[in-house]
């Protein structure tokens, strides 16, 4: 068992830099009143403009563990538009870690994405590899090349999901319960690598049904990922007490609108209407698909008096 919760200096830094707990905002809509249900949005997008949403939640205990072991370098993976690369580079800047991003694709140049320019400005060293090399490294993050080149680094996989990530996500669930004064009936979140939903499952009361909206096509392999993450998380002691055998969850597999980062006109229309009518924004890749699925396919099945929380996992850039 690893216990890495007690690093007071790091916790002080966290409190200075980040907005925690993130707000739990009530979503107002006549439809909800008619159905006598209460809908809330967990505004993790407000944690920090550059390390927002589930990115912070998933990084927290990975960074704490690195710091505890005296490791000053973080190596991670992503594409040219990756939210995880963006947030890890920013976290490195704020929490004084050297960061290295292994990037799928071309060299940094004036045509590179805003994500890569930002990461580089934060001090992240970018290492570009071909798609084939990237796939090999992603499948074998402990491959010789990586471990030989970065001997004293902490290696965090694509998307930032490790068994330590679940503890940070669990703290979001604890905040919800505290803010609501009770465990909600449902928590809904988008699913990409399944780290976020695994943390929610492990830290939710069995009374809470956890619903994931898978943002990619053919994502059912993620059920194995969830099982493995929950199994591994039972070996580490971070965040609050977890129930890694909780099975009260369901994933909606057909709400991806064509696949990862694909957008139907219906989805884009929904997102722009939602953004025009509310005081916060969603984006079409994660939160848009979550809110769309909620309104179009989930709302009808909610029993009166239910309390439902949708997690805004960030993804909007400053
Ligand atoms: C903004 C945003 N929301 C949701 C997700 C999906 O979370 P997870 O990969 O933990 O399933 C991601 C990707 O990590 C993301 O960048």
CSV table of C-alpha atoms and ligand atoms in Angstrom, one decimal:
chain,number,residue,atom,x,y,z
A,1,UNK,CA,0.0,0.0,0.0
A,2,UNK,CA,1.3,3.5,-0.9
A,3,UNK,CA,0.2,6.4,1.3
A,4,UNK,CA,1.1,9.6,-0.4
A,5,UNK,CA,-1.7,11.8,0.9
A,6,UNK,CA,0.4,13.7,3.5
A,7,UNK,CA,2.6,16.1,1.6
A,8,UNK,CA,1.7,19.4,3.2
A,9,UNK,CA,3.8,21.7,1.1
A,10,UNK,CA,2.3,20.3,-2.1
A,11,UNK,CA,-1.2,20.7,-0.6
A,12,UNK,CA,-0.5,24.3,0.2
A,13,UNK,CA,0.6,25.0,-3.4
A,14,UNK,CA,-2.5,23.2,-4.7
A,15,UNK,CA,-4.8,25.5,-2.5
A,16,UNK,CA,-3.0,28.6,-3.8
A,17,UNK,CA,-3.1,27.7,-7.5
A,18,UNK,CA,-6.4,25.9,-7.9
A,19,UNK,CA,-10.1,26.6,-7.2
A,20,UNK,CA,-11.1,23.7,-5.0
A,21,UNK,CA,-13.6,22.4,-4.3
A,22,UNK,CA,-15.0,23.3,-7.7
A,23,UNK,CA,-18.6,24.7,-7.6
A,24,UNK,CA,-21.7,22.5,-7.9
A,25,UNK,CA,-24.1,24.6,-10.0
A,26,UNK,CA,-27.8,24.0,-10.2
A,27,UNK,CA,-29.0,23.8,-13.8
A,28,UNK,CA,-32.3,25.6,-14.3
A,29,UNK,CA,-34.8,24.5,-16.8
A,30,UNK,CA,-38.6,24.4,-16.8
A,31,UNK,CA,-38.5,20.8,-17.9
A,32,UNK,CA,-36.7,19.8,-14.7
A,33,UNK,CA,-39.3,21.6,-12.5
A,34,UNK,CA,-42.2,19.8,-14.3
A,35,UNK,CA,-40.5,16.5,-13.7
A,36,UNK,CA,-39.7,17.4,-10.1
A,37,UNK,CA,-36.0,16.5,-10.6
A,38,UNK,CA,-32.9,18.5,-9.7
A,39,UNK,CA,-30.0,18.7,-12.0
A,40,UNK,CA,-26.5,19.9,-11.0
A,41,UNK,CA,-23.3,20.5,-12.9
A,42,UNK,CA,-20.0,19.8,-11.2
A,43,UNK,CA,-18.0,22.7,-12.6
A,44,UNK,CA,-14.5,21.0,-12.7
A,45,UNK,CA,-13.9,23.2,-15.7
A,46,UNK,CA,-13.4,26.0,-13.2
A,47,UNK,CA,-10.5,24.4,-11.3
A,48,UNK,CA,-7.9,26.2,-13.3
A,49,UNK,CA,-7.9,27.8,-16.7
A,50,UNK,CA,-5.0,25.7,-17.9
A,51,UNK,CA,-5.2,22.6,-15.7
A,52,UNK,CA,-8.9,22.2,-15.8
A,53,UNK,CA,-11.5,19.5,-15.3
A,54,UNK,CA,-10.6,15.8,-15.0
A,55,UNK,CA,-7.0,16.6,-16.0
A,56,UNK,CA,-6.2,18.0,-12.6
A,57,UNK,CA,-8.1,15.2,-10.8
A,58,UNK,CA,-6.2,12.5,-12.8
A,59,UNK,CA,-2.8,14.2,-12.4
A,60,UNK,CA,-2.9,15.0,-8.7
A,61,UNK,CA,-1.7,11.8,-7.1
A,62,UNK,CA,0.6,11.0,-10.0
A,63,UNK,CA,2.4,14.3,-9.3
A,64,UNK,CA,2.3,13.7,-5.5
A,65,UNK,CA,3.8,10.3,-5.9
A,66,UNK,CA,6.6,11.7,-8.2
A,67,UNK,CA,7.3,14.4,-5.6
A,68,UNK,CA,7.4,11.9,-2.8
A,69,UNK,CA,9.9,9.8,-4.6
A,70,UNK,CA,12.1,12.9,-5.4
A,71,UNK,CA,11.3,12.5,-9.2
A,72,UNK,CA,11.4,15.9,-10.9
A,73,UNK,CA,10.6,14.9,-14.5
A,74,UNK,CA,7.2,13.8,-15.9
A,75,UNK,CA,7.1,12.1,-19.3
A,76,UNK,CA,3.8,11.7,-21.0
A,77,UNK,CA,2.1,11.1,-24.4
A,78,UNK,CA,-0.5,12.7,-26.6
A,79,UNK,CA,-1.6,14.0,-30.0
A,80,UNK,CA,-1.1,17.6,-31.2
A,81,UNK,CA,-4.5,18.7,-29.8
A,82,UNK,CA,-4.4,16.7,-26.5
A,83,UNK,CA,-6.0,18.3,-23.5
A,84,UNK,CA,-3.8,16.1,-21.4
A,85,UNK,CA,-0.5,17.4,-23.0
A,86,UNK,CA,-1.8,20.9,-22.5
A,87,UNK,CA,-2.7,20.4,-18.8
A,88,UNK,CA,0.5,18.4,-18.0
A,89,UNK,CA,2.7,21.1,-19.5
A,90,UNK,CA,0.8,23.7,-17.4
A,91,UNK,CA,1.0,21.6,-14.2
A,92,UNK,CA,4.8,21.2,-14.8
A,93,UNK,CA,5.1,25.0,-14.9
A,94,UNK,CA,3.0,25.7,-11.8
A,95,UNK,CA,4.3,22.8,-9.7
A,96,UNK,CA,8.0,22.9,-10.8
A,97,UNK,CA,8.3,19.6,-12.7
A,98,UNK,CA,10.3,19.2,-15.9
A,99,UNK,CA,7.9,17.8,-18.5
A,100,UNK,CA,8.5,15.9,-21.7
A,101,UNK,CA,5.7,15.3,-24.2
A,102,UNK,CA,6.0,12.4,-26.7
A,103,UNK,CA,3.9,13.7,-29.5
A,104,UNK,CA,2.4,11.7,-32.4
A,105,UNK,CA,3.2,13.5,-35.6
A,106,UNK,CA,5.2,16.4,-37.0
A,107,UNK,CA,7.9,18.7,-35.7
A,108,UNK,CA,7.0,21.9,-33.9
A,109,UNK,CA,6.7,24.7,-36.5
A,110,UNK,CA,4.7,27.8,-37.1
A,111,UNK,CA,1.8,25.6,-38.4
A,112,UNK,CA,1.7,23.5,-35.2
A,113,UNK,CA,-1.4,23.4,-33.0
A,114,UNK,CA,-2.0,26.0,-30.3
A,115,UNK,CA,-1.6,23.1,-27.8
A,116,UNK,CA,1.9,22.4,-28.9
A,117,UNK,CA,2.9,26.0,-28.8
A,118,UNK,CA,1.4,26.4,-25.4
A,119,UNK,CA,3.1,23.3,-24.1
A,120,UNK,CA,6.5,24.4,-25.4
A,121,UNK,CA,6.0,27.9,-23.8
A,122,UNK,CA,5.3,26.2,-20.5
A,123,UNK,CA,8.7,24.5,-20.8
A,124,UNK,CA,7.6,21.1,-22.0
A,125,UNK,CA,10.2,19.4,-24.2
A,126,UNK,CA,8.4,18.0,-27.2
A,127,UNK,CA,9.6,14.7,-28.7
A,128,UNK,CA,8.0,13.9,-32.0
A,129,UNK,CA,7.5,10.3,-33.2
A,130,UNK,CA,5.8,8.6,-36.1
A,131,UNK,CA,2.3,7.2,-35.7
A,132,UNK,CA,3.7,3.6,-35.7
A,133,UNK,CA,6.4,4.5,-33.1
A,134,UNK,CA,3.8,6.2,-31.0
A,135,UNK,CA,1.4,3.2,-31.1
A,136,UNK,CA,4.3,0.9,-30.0
A,137,UNK,CA,5.2,3.2,-27.1
A,138,UNK,CA,1.6,3.7,-26.0
A,139,UNK,CA,1.1,0.0,-25.9
A,140,UNK,CA,4.4,-0.5,-24.1
A,141,UNK,CA,5.0,2.6,-22.1
A,142,UNK,CA,7.8,0.8,-20.1
A,143,UNK,CA,9.5,-0.1,-23.4
A,144,UNK,CA,13.3,0.1,-23.3
A,145,UNK,CA,13.6,3.3,-25.3
A,146,UNK,CA,11.5,5.2,-22.9
A,147,UNK,CA,12.9,3.8,-19.7
A,148,UNK,CA,16.5,4.1,-21.0
A,149,UNK,CA,16.0,7.7,-22.2
A,150,UNK,CA,14.1,8.9,-19.1
A,151,UNK,CA,15.7,6.9,-16.3
A,152,UNK,CA,14.5,9.2,-13.4
A,153,UNK,CA,11.2,10.2,-14.8
A,154,UNK,CA,7.6,9.3,-13.9
A,155,UNK,CA,5.9,8.1,-17.0
A,156,UNK,CA,2.2,8.9,-17.3
A,157,UNK,CA,0.3,7.2,-20.1
A,158,UNK,CA,-1.8,9.0,-22.8
A,159,UNK,CA,-4.9,10.7,-21.2
A,160,UNK,CA,-3.3,10.7,-17.8
A,161,UNK,CA,-5.1,7.7,-16.6
A,162,UNK,CA,-3.3,5.5,-14.0
A,163,UNK,CA,-4.5,3.6,-10.9
A,164,UNK,CA,-3.4,6.7,-8.9
A,165,UNK,CA,-5.7,8.9,-10.9
A,166,UNK,CA,-8.8,7.3,-9.4
A,167,UNK,CA,-8.0,8.8,-6.0
A,168,UNK,CA,-8.0,12.4,-7.4
A,169,UNK,CA,-11.3,11.8,-9.2
A,170,UNK,CA,-12.7,10.3,-6.0
A,171,UNK,CA,-12.1,13.6,-4.3
A,172,UNK,CA,-14.5,15.2,-6.8
A,173,UNK,CA,-17.2,12.7,-5.7
A,174,UNK,CA,-16.6,13.5,-2.0
A,175,UNK,CA,-17.0,17.2,-2.8
A,176,UNK,CA,-20.3,16.5,-4.6
A,177,UNK,CA,-21.7,14.6,-1.6
A,178,UNK,CA,-20.6,17.4,0.7
A,179,UNK,CA,-22.1,20.1,-1.5
A,180,UNK,CA,-25.3,18.3,-2.0
A,181,UNK,CA,-25.6,17.1,1.6
A,182,UNK,CA,-26.2,13.6,0.4
A,183,UNK,CA,-25.1,11.1,-2.3
A,184,UNK,CA,-26.8,11.9,-5.6
A,185,UNK,CA,-29.0,9.4,-7.4
A,186,UNK,CA,-27.0,9.7,-10.6
A,187,UNK,CA,-23.6,11.0,-11.6
A,188,UNK,CA,-23.0,11.3,-15.4
A,189,UNK,CA,-19.6,11.8,-17.1
A,190,UNK,CA,-18.0,11.5,-20.5
A,191,UNK,CA,-15.8,8.5,-21.1
A,192,UNK,CA,-12.5,8.6,-23.2
A,193,UNK,CA,-9.9,6.4,-21.5
A,194,UNK,CA,-12.2,5.5,-18.7
A,195,UNK,CA,-10.0,6.9,-15.9
A,196,UNK,CA,-12.6,9.4,-14.8
A,197,UNK,CA,-15.6,7.1,-14.7
A,198,UNK,CA,-13.4,4.4,-12.8
A,199,UNK,CA,-12.6,7.0,-10.1
A,200,UNK,CA,-16.3,7.9,-9.8
A,201,UNK,CA,-17.4,4.3,-9.6
A,202,UNK,CA,-14.8,3.5,-7.0
A,203,UNK,CA,-15.7,6.5,-4.8
A,204,UNK,CA,-19.5,6.5,-5.2
A,205,UNK,CA,-22.0,5.2,-2.7
A,206,UNK,CA,-23.7,2.0,-4.2
A,207,UNK,CA,-27.0,4.1,-4.0
A,208,UNK,CA,-25.6,6.4,-6.8
A,209,UNK,CA,-25.9,5.1,-10.3
A,210,UNK,CA,-22.9,6.1,-12.4
A,211,UNK,CA,-23.6,6.7,-16.1
A,212,UNK,CA,-20.9,7.2,-18.7
A,213,UNK,CA,-21.3,8.5,-22.2
A,214,UNK,CA,-18.6,7.0,-24.4
A,215,UNK,CA,-17.3,9.6,-26.8
A,216,UNK,CA,-15.6,7.1,-29.1
A,217,UNK,CA,-16.9,4.4,-31.5
A,218,UNK,CA,-16.4,0.7,-30.6
A,219,UNK,CA,-15.5,1.6,-27.1
A,220,UNK,CA,-16.7,-1.6,-25.3
A,221,UNK,CA,-13.1,-2.7,-24.7
A,222,UNK,CA,-13.2,0.1,-22.1
A,223,UNK,CA,-15.1,-2.3,-19.8
A,224,UNK,CA,-11.8,-4.3,-19.4
A,225,UNK,CA,-9.9,-1.1,-18.7
A,226,UNK,CA,-12.4,-0.2,-16.0
A,227,UNK,CA,-12.0,-3.6,-14.4
A,228,UNK,CA,-8.2,-3.4,-14.5
A,229,UNK,CA,-8.1,0.2,-13.2
A,230,UNK,CA,-10.4,-0.8,-10.3
A,231,UNK,CA,-8.3,-3.9,-9.5
A,232,UNK,CA,-5.1,-1.9,-9.5
A,233,UNK,CA,-6.6,1.0,-7.5
A,234,UNK,CA,-7.4,-1.5,-4.7
A,235,UNK,CA,-3.6,-1.8,-4.2
A,236,UNK,CA,-3.0,1.9,-3.7
A,237,UNK,CA,-4.2,4.1,-0.8
A,238,UNK,CA,-4.9,7.6,-2.1
A,239,UNK,CA,-7.9,9.9,-1.7
A,240,UNK,CA,-10.9,8.7,0.3
A,241,UNK,CA,-11.9,5.2,1.0
A,242,UNK,CA,-12.9,3.4,-2.2
A,243,UNK,CA,-15.2,0.6,-3.1
A,244,UNK,CA,-13.4,-1.0,-6.1
A,245,UNK,CA,-16.0,-3.7,-6.3
A,246,UNK,CA,-18.9,-1.3,-7.0
A,247,UNK,CA,-20.8,-2.4,-10.1
A,248,UNK,CA,-23.6,0.2,-10.1
A,249,UNK,CA,-22.7,1.8,-13.4
A,250,UNK,CA,-23.7,1.7,-17.0
A,251,UNK,CA,-22.1,3.1,-20.2
A,252,UNK,CA,-24.0,4.5,-23.2
A,253,UNK,CA,-22.0,3.3,-26.2
A,254,UNK,CA,-24.0,4.9,-29.0
A,255,UNK,CA,-23.7,8.6,-28.2
A,256,UNK,CA,-20.4,9.2,-30.0
A,257,UNK,CA,-21.8,11.0,-33.1
A,258,UNK,CA,-19.6,9.1,-35.4
A,259,UNK,CA,-16.5,8.6,-33.3
A,260,UNK,CA,-13.8,10.4,-31.3
A,261,UNK,CA,-13.9,14.2,-32.1
A,262,UNK,CA,-16.5,13.6,-34.8
A,263,UNK,CA,-19.4,16.0,-34.8
A,264,UNK,CA,-22.9,15.7,-36.3
A,265,UNK,CA,-24.8,18.9,-37.3
A,266,UNK,CA,-27.4,17.9,-34.6
A,267,UNK,CA,-24.6,17.9,-31.9
A,268,UNK,CA,-23.2,21.2,-33.1
A,269,UNK,CA,-26.6,22.8,-33.1
A,270,UNK,CA,-27.3,21.4,-29.6
A,271,UNK,CA,-24.0,22.8,-28.3
A,272,UNK,CA,-24.5,26.3,-29.7
A,273,UNK,CA,-28.1,26.5,-28.4
A,274,UNK,CA,-27.0,25.3,-25.0
A,275,UNK,CA,-24.2,27.8,-24.9
A,276,UNK,CA,-26.5,30.6,-25.9
A,277,UNK,CA,-29.0,29.8,-23.1
A,278,UNK,CA,-26.6,29.2,-20.2
A,279,UNK,CA,-24.0,31.1,-18.3
A,280,UNK,CA,-21.3,28.5,-19.1
A,281,UNK,CA,-20.1,26.7,-22.2
A,282,UNK,CA,-19.8,23.1,-23.2
A,283,UNK,CA,-17.7,21.8,-26.1
A,284,UNK,CA,-18.6,19.2,-28.7
A,285,UNK,CA,-15.9,16.5,-28.0
A,286,UNK,CA,-16.7,15.6,-24.4
A,287,UNK,CA,-19.2,17.7,-22.4
A,288,UNK,CA,-21.3,18.4,-25.6
A,289,UNK,CA,-21.8,14.6,-26.1
A,290,UNK,CA,-22.6,14.2,-22.4
A,291,UNK,CA,-25.2,16.9,-22.2
A,292,UNK,CA,-26.7,15.9,-25.6
A,293,UNK,CA,-27.1,12.3,-24.4
A,294,UNK,CA,-28.5,13.5,-21.1
A,295,UNK,CA,-31.2,15.6,-22.7
A,296,UNK,CA,-32.1,13.4,-25.6
A,297,UNK,CA,-32.0,9.9,-24.1
A,298,UNK,CA,-31.7,10.0,-20.4
A,299,UNK,CA,-34.0,12.7,-19.1
A,300,UNK,CA,-37.2,10.7,-19.8
A,301,UNK,CA,-36.1,7.9,-17.6
A,302,UNK,CA,-35.4,9.9,-14.4
A,303,UNK,CA,-37.8,9.3,-11.5
A,304,UNK,CA,-39.3,12.3,-9.7
A,305,UNK,CA,-37.3,13.6,-6.7
A,306,UNK,CA,-34.0,12.4,-8.2
A,307,UNK,CA,-30.9,14.4,-7.9
A,308,UNK,CA,-28.6,14.1,-10.9
A,309,UNK,CA,-25.0,15.5,-11.3
A,310,UNK,CA,-23.4,16.0,-14.7
A,311,UNK,CA,-19.6,16.4,-14.5
A,312,UNK,CA,-18.2,19.1,-16.6
A,313,UNK,CA,-14.7,17.7,-17.3
A,314,UNK,CA,-13.3,20.8,-18.9
A,315,UNK,CA,-11.7,20.8,-22.4
A,316,UNK,CA,-12.4,24.5,-23.1
A,317,UNK,CA,-9.2,26.6,-23.6
A,318,UNK,CA,-8.7,30.1,-22.2
B,1,LIG,C1,-12.1,17.4,-21.4
B,1,LIG,C2,-12.1,15.9,-21.2
B,1,LIG,N1,-13.3,15.3,-20.7
B,1,LIG,C3,-13.4,14.0,-20.6
B,1,LIG,C4,-12.3,13.2,-20.9
B,1,LIG,C5,-12.5,11.7,-20.7
B,1,LIG,O1,-11.9,11.2,-19.5
B,1,LIG,P1,-11.3,9.8,-19.4
B,1,LIG,O2,-10.2,9.8,-20.4
B,1,LIG,O3,-10.8,9.8,-18.0
B,1,LIG,O4,-12.4,8.8,-19.7
B,1,LIG,C6,-11.1,13.7,-21.4
B,1,LIG,C7,-10.0,12.9,-21.8
B,1,LIG,O5,-9.2,12.5,-20.9
B,1,LIG,C8,-11.1,15.1,-21.6
B,1,LIG,O6,-9.9,15.7,-22.1
